[in-house]
Amino acid sequence: MSSEQDPLHRQLGLTDDELAQIEATLGREPNRTELAMYSVMWSEHCSYKSSKIHLRTLPTEGPSVLVGPGQDAGAVDVGDGIAVVFKIESHSHPSAIEPYQGAATGVGGIVRDIVSMGARPVALLDPLLFGPLTEERNRWLFAGVIAGIGGYGNCIGVPTVGGEIRFADAHTADPTVDVMCVGVARVAELVTTQSRTAQAGSLMVLYGASTGRDGIGGVSVLASATLDDGAEGSRPSVQIGDPFAEKLLIEASLELIAAGSLEGLQDLGGAGITCAVSESAARAGMGASLDLDAVPLREPGLVPFEILTSESQERMLAIVHPSKIDDVRAICDRWGLTTAVIGGLTPGGTLTVRSGGAVVAEVPASSLAEDGPVYERPVAPPARTMGNGEDPTFVPFEKDLTEAVFTVLTAPNVASKRWAFEQYDRVVQGNTVAGPDSDAAVVRVTGTLKGLALSTDSKSRFGRLDPFLGAAHAVAESARNVAVTGAIPMAITNCLNFGNPERPEVMWELTESIRGIREACLALDTPVTGGNVSLYNESGDSAIWPTPVIGMLGLLEDYRLRIPSSFPRPGLAIYLMGETFAELGGSEFAEAVLGVVAGKPPALDLTRERALHRLLVAAARGAVVASAHDCGDGGVAIALLESAIGGGHGFAVALAGDLPSHVALFSESASRAVLSVDPADEEALVRLAAEHGVPVARLGETGGPRALIEGLVDVPVDELRDAWEGAIPRLLGET
Amino acid sequence: MTGAVPRVGVVTFPGSLDDGDALRAIEQMGGHAVSLWHGERDLRAVDAVILPGGFSYGDYLRCGAIARFAPVMEPVMAFAERGGPVLGICNGFQVLCEAGLLPGAMIRNRSLRFVCRDVWLRVETAQSCITDGLTPGETIEIPIKHGEGQWIATPEQLADVERDMLVVFRYASRTGIVDEAQNPNGAVNNVAGIRNAAGNVVGLMPHPEHAVDPDVGPTGGQPLFASLLHMAMAGVIG
Amino acid sequence: MKTFTFEVLVTLKDGLSDPQGKAVESALPSLGWTNVHHVRVGKHIKLDVDAEDETTALEQVRGMAVRLLSNPVIEDYQVLEVSPK
Amino acid sequence: MKTFTFEVLVTLKDGLSDPQGKAVESALPSLGWTNVHHVRVGKHIKLDVDAEDETTALEQVRGMAVRLLSNPVIEDYQVLEVSPK
Ligand SMILES: Nc1ncnc2c1ncn2[C@@H]1O[C@H](COP(=O)(O)OP(=O)(O)O)[C@@H](O)[C@H]1O
Ligand SMILES: [Mg+2]
């Protein structure tokens, strides 16, 4: 940690080597303002210095990928001239101290990334991890984050259609708050580095909110040199979201793009104006001149470094040909947004910043945006053995199975998240075919029959035991979640949430996870189109579990053929696709019932996984199945119960085989799904399964008011529903 | 006038969100949808007006408090006074209350949480521009989504509202039972929607525009739009 | 022309239920405060007005309070002058 | 045991943007008030506390203000005693 005696660059988080690199670039010592700019741009958050070399190993190409990593968000071609733009980002650190605003501004940030690609945001998903709700602070964080996501998303008119919520001790001090946004654009209108050619002389127009002293973060140590103590307290690192301003920003931006008024568009996020201006210039292969006096300020007296690094929300930067500036002003005026020409692109590569007529910084734009340091940090597996502890798969279980069923069904990871997702507007825009209570959300694309199937998944409990497997499982599960709706898995975005990368053990978790994503994405043919990395999620020396969150995009050619996830009526045959092995390592049963997170996570055979997806897609196309639900946490038992609760229809099944009862019920073997099928279609399903090489077993039928698993469980569905839906409210003390 | 299609206007305020959905619902139900802009004092010869859902001006001070002063509200109020059908949905309902066109006011939900779910409504009167042709006592399913939908009124106002049968919908069970268990936001007497005395002005918290297409939700909004278009037609013919 | 600073307090009328006040009241006991009652949550609006004199300014703020800052159907307001600048 | 009434004022820290204040400020000109600036909207909480004496009561209210009524990361608070009952 830095101390007062440290030289300024260290207080700003720059190492001695990094300072030397800056001096070599400039051929002189940087001044304070320049140092502030390098400090924010070369931060872990903006430069990806610890993760960059590893991210490069991810598969990023495929016939449908229009834009891969490297721009504000990735884009995939879904046919008929339509592009789907999507990305995930984390806002965990601010959410840990001000959950409502932290989560709200997280939503705002990722939405602007999508808009800056020229896409209309059509869906949000929020994967979240918290510490247990038995602790008051975790309840406060949980309630605040959910309210903040709703408060912002609901107010900008983008439906929140999915996500996930999980709980683990390791997230008590450091909740993980990730947000994924999905947008739709005409391929021809995408705003990409390739599609727009900015030229020297083009104007840089800042529009939206004014700039204040918020979110200046680490560089605020500069303040001691420039401001008295009183002003120091007025520089909060958390920002207040203004979703109303964001809504206007979305509409104005999309109108500007449609009108053909822009040569480039960039959101303002981390590192504020410094980042937006240097990236815009560097991408265009140019320099820029920037006049800080032209930046509209929310309060008087901001000094250059504050204006340059402020992360005030709800701002965008447009690159505009001088002939179009009046059009831009007219459109922004109509939406009540302030515009300011803050500079222009210049030939050569120098970014020159002026304030009060004087030059306050002069650096190569690309040195900020592209030439940041890259580290190959030491990697070492932890001392503790992986798959530690006795594997719960082989611990005999003699207790009551019905009680175990209720324990798993009401475990916070499994229990209904209705309390949370009812706070999200999931219907606005009128395209939500399936919302948060489905394995994957399905959002139709206006004017077409296409349906986007969307899912976010993390398997950090598996990751804790084996980060490679955990990450691969997360990819597989997210793909399975879209496949059970009948959609073809197309591409992913990801958010890598980890601890301190300066610890070799954390770097090992990170690299293993990236390897897992790589393997799974290659096998499932789902390239990585982008993502985000959130490091330093730890307090003391206890880091969060390795938590790569996968955001999957799947495509349904005809959303009307979507397969629902619960039993739609009585009289259907129930099938289990895939095979169940003795695999309770890292399972929900082990954690909720036995109280251990131990063992070896289930094996993952990606060839089998892919076969299952293809079978499901074929079954949907042929309208062969009535429902499909993936087997995840809690195994086949929970998949059956959730299918029954969701549809309000009971079932009677028998689990064949010679696994011990509790293993048969709760094993979390991968590549499985529970289907219901009209008797008339059974033959077709069995034939399809044989063609795809997917093992099938007929378990029984739907119908009646009870959930009956022969010889093991026999409970009324209503009772199950009450338990499942009541679990989270009970933990929050509301019932 | 066979073949005539009523023109229904939907106002877009800064922060309106369900304006597009309302426009689409009108078209889907056979009307001619007309987009109206908050800053213009022109109703473009429409036969009915919808103030849509959303968060006009962010709803920061009070829901609808700022929108009621928008220039477009002048002709809307005059249109309402002439007996033209005016429907306020969610935020639009709040605007109508703020503007004094409908009694009462909205405060935050009892739970203090935003709530989005499909609810059942019991029709209380057929004397309104969106329940013409419906039968009191019948129930319809429509989604709600609001954080400040708890309708309240002073005891005197409430007595007047009930006496004059101004309640159009109450939150109810599927079978029409009105009780606390069915009340999603704490609204007094389970009020989900009300009308003015003439019945041409109606406000409701639920979102009928999200209940016309069976592919994405329930269909309880269809008869309400059918009624609105029918009433608007009276304007076209008369 | 001088600048006057005012505070406007907007509160729900007595007798109307106050969900925010109730929420605070019911959260307090679990934090150890069982001795708190009648919690009411209102809005506090602070603003600067340019005017010739205090009386004119005050009158204008009253106007804002009635027309925009409060809803007279359910709310009461109070205008306090802070201090002339 | 006596009952003391307090008011707690919770306002956004200076330097933070205040979307509510901004909304009010930009609505006023169209209503004819072009002379209003620096509008900030905060919360006003009124509550009754049973306690042996004023000092104890005040201390408790301070505790509530920090722990429940405000988030010190983004908000300041002020406690005012109204009048002992
Ligand atoms: N985990 C990851 N996997 C793939 N690409 C990533 C990952 N993390 C970041 N990226 C890519 O690095 C680029 C920079 O990301 P970021 O700085 O978050 O963008 P922005 O500043 O626009 O939010 C983006 O194109 C992003 O997609
Ligand atoms: Mg960006």
Short mmCIF file of C-alpha atoms and ligand atoms in Angstrom, two decimals, chain A residues 45-46 48 51 55 58 68-74 87 89 113 266-267 269-270 275 279 283 493-496 528-533, ligand 1:
data_model
loop_
_atom_site.label_atom_id
_atom_site.label_comp_id
_atom_site.label_asym_id
_atom_site.label_seq_id
_atom_site.Cartn_x
_atom_site.Cartn_y
_atom_site.Cartn_z
CA HIS A 45 -9.64 -1.91 -14.92
CA CYS A 46 -8.80 -0.08 -18.15
CA TYR A 48 -6.26 -5.44 -18.46
CA SER A 51 -5.25 -10.65 -17.87
CA LEU A 55 -7.48 -13.39 -22.75
CA LEU A 58 -9.75 -17.34 -26.07
CA GLY A 68 -15.04 -9.63 -31.45
CA PRO A 69 -13.26 -8.39 -28.33
CA GLY A 70 -11.55 -5.03 -28.57
CA GLN A 71 -14.50 -2.70 -29.03
CA ASP A 72 -17.21 -1.52 -26.68
CA ALA A 73 -19.18 -4.73 -27.17
CA GLY A 74 -19.17 -7.81 -29.38
CA LYS A 87 -21.53 -7.63 -23.36
CA GLU A 89 -19.61 -5.92 -17.12
CA ASP A 113 -21.55 0.29 -24.22
CA GLN A 266 -18.02 6.18 -27.58
CA ASP A 267 -19.51 5.85 -24.14
CA GLY A 269 -17.15 4.85 -18.51
CA GLY A 270 -14.01 4.04 -16.58
CA CYS A 275 -10.43 7.11 -21.98
CA GLU A 279 -9.48 5.60 -27.51
CA ARG A 283 -8.75 3.88 -33.06
CA THR A 493 -19.53 -12.86 -23.48
CA ASN A 494 -17.90 -13.33 -20.08
CA CYS A 495 -17.01 -11.57 -16.88
CA LEU A 496 -14.02 -12.87 -14.96
CA VAL A 528 -16.06 -15.29 -27.20
CA THR A 529 -17.13 -11.87 -28.46
CA GLY A 530 -16.01 -9.85 -25.47
CA GLY A 531 -16.23 -9.47 -21.79
CA ASN A 532 -14.84 -7.85 -18.74
CA VAL A 533 -12.36 -8.65 -15.98
N1 LIG E 1 -13.05 -11.65 -20.13
C1 LIG E 1 -12.96 -11.13 -21.35
N2 LIG E 1 -13.11 -11.91 -22.43
C2 LIG E 1 -13.04 -11.38 -23.66
N3 LIG E 1 -12.86 -10.09 -23.91
C3 LIG E 1 -12.72 -9.27 -22.89
C4 LIG E 1 -12.77 -9.74 -21.55
N4 LIG E 1 -12.60 -8.70 -20.73
C5 LIG E 1 -12.49 -7.62 -21.51
N5 LIG E 1 -12.56 -7.95 -22.81
C6 LIG E 1 -12.55 -7.02 -23.93
O1 LIG E 1 -11.61 -5.96 -23.74
C7 LIG E 1 -12.13 -4.74 -24.29
C8 LIG E 1 -12.04 -3.60 -23.30
O2 LIG E 1 -13.00 -3.81 -22.31
P1 LIG E 1 -13.55 -2.65 -21.40
O3 LIG E 1 -12.41 -1.78 -21.00
O4 LIG E 1 -14.39 -3.25 -20.35
O5 LIG E 1 -14.45 -1.88 -22.44
P2 LIG E 1 -15.27 -0.57 -22.13
O6 LIG E 1 -14.27 0.41 -21.61
O7 LIG E 1 -15.83 -0.22 -23.44
O8 LIG E 1 -16.30 -0.94 -21.13
C9 LIG E 1 -13.56 -5.03 -24.70
O9 LIG E 1 -13.62 -5.19 -26.08
C10 LIG E 1 -13.88 -6.31 -24.01
O10 LIG E 1 -14.84 -7.04 -24.69
#
